[in-house]
Coordinates of N, CA and C in Angstrom, one line a residue:
X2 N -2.9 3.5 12.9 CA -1.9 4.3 12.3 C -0.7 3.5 12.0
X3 N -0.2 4.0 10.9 CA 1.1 3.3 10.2 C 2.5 3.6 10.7
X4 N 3.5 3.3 11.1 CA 4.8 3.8 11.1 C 5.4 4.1 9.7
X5 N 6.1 5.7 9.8 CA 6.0 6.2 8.9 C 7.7 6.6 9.2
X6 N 8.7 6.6 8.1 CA 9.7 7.5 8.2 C 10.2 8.6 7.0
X7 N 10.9 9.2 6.7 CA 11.0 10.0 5.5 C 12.0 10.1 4.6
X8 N 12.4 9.5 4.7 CA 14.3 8.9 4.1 C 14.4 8.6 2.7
X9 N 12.7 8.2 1.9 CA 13.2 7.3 0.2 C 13.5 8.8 -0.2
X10 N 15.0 8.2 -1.1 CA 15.8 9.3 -1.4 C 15.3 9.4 -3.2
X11 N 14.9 10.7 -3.3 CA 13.8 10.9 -4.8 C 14.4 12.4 -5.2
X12 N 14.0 12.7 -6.8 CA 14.0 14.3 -6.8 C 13.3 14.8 -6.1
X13 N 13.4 16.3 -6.2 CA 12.8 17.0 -5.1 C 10.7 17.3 -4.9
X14 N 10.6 16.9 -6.7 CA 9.4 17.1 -6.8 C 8.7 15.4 -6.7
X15 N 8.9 14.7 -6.3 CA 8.5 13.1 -6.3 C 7.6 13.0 -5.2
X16 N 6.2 12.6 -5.7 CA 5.4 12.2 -4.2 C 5.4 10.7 -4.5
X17 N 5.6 10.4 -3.6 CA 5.6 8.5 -3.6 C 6.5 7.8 -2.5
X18 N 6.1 6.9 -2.0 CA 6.2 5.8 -1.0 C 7.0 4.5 -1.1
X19 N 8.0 4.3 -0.2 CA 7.7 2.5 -1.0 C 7.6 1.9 0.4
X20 N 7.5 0.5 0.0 CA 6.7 -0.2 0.5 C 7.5 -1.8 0.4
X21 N 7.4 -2.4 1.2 CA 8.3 -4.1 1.7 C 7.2 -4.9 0.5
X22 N 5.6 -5.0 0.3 CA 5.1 -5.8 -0.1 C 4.0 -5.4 -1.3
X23 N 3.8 -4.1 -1.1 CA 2.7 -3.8 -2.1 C 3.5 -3.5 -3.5
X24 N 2.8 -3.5 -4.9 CA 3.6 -3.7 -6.2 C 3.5 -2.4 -6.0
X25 N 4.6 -1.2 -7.1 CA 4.7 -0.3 -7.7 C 3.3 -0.1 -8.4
X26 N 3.2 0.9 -8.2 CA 2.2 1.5 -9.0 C 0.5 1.8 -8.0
X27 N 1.2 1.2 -7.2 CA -0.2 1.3 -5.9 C -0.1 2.6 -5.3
X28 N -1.5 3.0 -5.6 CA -2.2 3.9 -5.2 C -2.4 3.7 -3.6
X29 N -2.4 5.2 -2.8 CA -2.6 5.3 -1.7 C -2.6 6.2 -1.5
X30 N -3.2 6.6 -0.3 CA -4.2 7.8 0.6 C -3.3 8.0 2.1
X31 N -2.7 9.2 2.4 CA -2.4 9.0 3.6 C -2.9 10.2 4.1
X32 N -3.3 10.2 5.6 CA -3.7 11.1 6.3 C -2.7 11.9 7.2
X33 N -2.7 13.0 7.7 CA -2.1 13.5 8.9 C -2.2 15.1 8.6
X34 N -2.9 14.8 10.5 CA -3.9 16.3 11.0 C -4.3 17.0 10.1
X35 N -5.3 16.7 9.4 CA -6.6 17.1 8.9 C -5.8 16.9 7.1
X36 N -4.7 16.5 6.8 CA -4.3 16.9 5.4 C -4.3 15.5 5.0
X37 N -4.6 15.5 4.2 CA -4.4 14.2 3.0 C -3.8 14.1 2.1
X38 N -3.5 13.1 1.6 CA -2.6 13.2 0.2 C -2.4 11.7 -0.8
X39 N -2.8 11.9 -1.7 CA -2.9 10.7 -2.5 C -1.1 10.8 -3.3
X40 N -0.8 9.2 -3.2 CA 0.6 8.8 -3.8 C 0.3 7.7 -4.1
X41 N 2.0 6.9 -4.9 CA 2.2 5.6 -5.9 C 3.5 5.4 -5.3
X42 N 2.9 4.1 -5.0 CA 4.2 3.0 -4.7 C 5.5 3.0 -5.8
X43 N 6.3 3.8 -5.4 CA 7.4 3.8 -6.5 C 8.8 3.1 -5.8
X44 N 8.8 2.2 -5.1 CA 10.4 1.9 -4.8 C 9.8 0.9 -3.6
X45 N 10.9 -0.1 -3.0 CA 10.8 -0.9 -2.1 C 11.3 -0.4 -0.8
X46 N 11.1 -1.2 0.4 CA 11.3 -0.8 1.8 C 10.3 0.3 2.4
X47 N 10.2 0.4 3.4 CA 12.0 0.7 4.4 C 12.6 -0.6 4.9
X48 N 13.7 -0.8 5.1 CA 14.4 -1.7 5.5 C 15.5 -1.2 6.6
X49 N 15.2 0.0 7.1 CA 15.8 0.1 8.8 C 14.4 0.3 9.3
X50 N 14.9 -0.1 10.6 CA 13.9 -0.2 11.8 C 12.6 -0.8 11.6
X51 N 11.4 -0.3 12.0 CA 9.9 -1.3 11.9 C 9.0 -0.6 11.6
X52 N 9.4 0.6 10.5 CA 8.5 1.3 10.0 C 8.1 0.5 8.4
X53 N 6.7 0.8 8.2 CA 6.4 0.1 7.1 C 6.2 0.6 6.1
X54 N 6.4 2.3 6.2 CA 6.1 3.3 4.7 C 7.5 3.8 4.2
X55 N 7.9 4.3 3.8 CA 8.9 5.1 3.6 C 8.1 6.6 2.8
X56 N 8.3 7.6 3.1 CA 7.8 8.8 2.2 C 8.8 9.5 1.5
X57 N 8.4 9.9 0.5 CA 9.3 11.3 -0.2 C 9.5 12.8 1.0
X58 N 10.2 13.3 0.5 CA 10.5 14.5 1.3 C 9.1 15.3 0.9
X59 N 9.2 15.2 -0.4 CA 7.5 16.0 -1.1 C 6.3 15.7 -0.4
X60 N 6.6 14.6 -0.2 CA 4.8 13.6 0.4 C 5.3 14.2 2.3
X61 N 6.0 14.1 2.3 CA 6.3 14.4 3.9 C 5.6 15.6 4.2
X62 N 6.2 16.6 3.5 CA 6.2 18.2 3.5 C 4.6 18.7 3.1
X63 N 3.9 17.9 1.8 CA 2.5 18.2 1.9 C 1.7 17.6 3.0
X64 N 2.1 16.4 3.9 CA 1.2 16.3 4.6 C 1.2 17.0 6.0
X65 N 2.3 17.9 6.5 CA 2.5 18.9 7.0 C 3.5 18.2 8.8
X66 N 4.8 16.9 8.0 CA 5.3 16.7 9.5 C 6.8 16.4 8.7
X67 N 7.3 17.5 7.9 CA 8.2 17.0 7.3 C 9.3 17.2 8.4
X68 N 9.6 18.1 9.6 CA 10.2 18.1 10.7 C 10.3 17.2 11.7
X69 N 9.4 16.4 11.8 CA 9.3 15.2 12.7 C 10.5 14.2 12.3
X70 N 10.2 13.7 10.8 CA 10.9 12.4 10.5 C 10.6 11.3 10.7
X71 N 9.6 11.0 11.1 CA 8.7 10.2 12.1 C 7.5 10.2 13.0
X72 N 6.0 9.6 12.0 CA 5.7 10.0 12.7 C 4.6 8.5 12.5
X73 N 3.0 8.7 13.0 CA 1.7 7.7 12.6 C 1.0 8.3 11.8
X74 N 0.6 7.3 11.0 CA -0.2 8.2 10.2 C -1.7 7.4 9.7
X75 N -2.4 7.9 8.7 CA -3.7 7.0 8.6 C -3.3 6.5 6.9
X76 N -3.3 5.4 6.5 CA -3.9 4.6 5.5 C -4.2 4.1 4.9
X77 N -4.5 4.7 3.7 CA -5.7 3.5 2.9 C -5.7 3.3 1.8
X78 N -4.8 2.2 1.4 CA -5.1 1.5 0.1 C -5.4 1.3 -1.1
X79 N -5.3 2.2 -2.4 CA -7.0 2.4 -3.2 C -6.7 1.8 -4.1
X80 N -5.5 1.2 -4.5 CA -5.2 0.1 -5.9 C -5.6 1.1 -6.9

């Protein structure tokens, strides 16, 4: 599972992620408890602390831990 936090600051309707290394435009899959959700690398970081995703508030809220602010999650890559 990935360190996740919820902070990339987007309109309200934006699902997307950014990311320290992967290009814009990358496709990805994230899991959490039982929900899924496919997004695009649109922006760089996180660059506080040692989380490696950053999420939208949108992508937070459909994968159902927009309250946490933090949480692990599952991963996967699909270019």
């Amino acid at each position: 599972p990935a360190e996740i936090a919820t902070t990339l600051s987007t309109p309200a309707t934006t699902i997307g992620v950014a990311h320290k290394k992967l290009p814009c435009g990358t496709r990805v899959t994230f899991a959490y408890n039982g929900h899924w959700v496919r997004a695009k690398v649109i922006d760089r970081g996180p660059y506080n602390g040692d989380y490696k995703w950053d999420l939208t508030r949108k992508l937070a809220k459909r994968l159902g831990f927009i309250n946490t602010g933090a949480g692990a999650l599952r991963v996967a890559v699909t270019r």
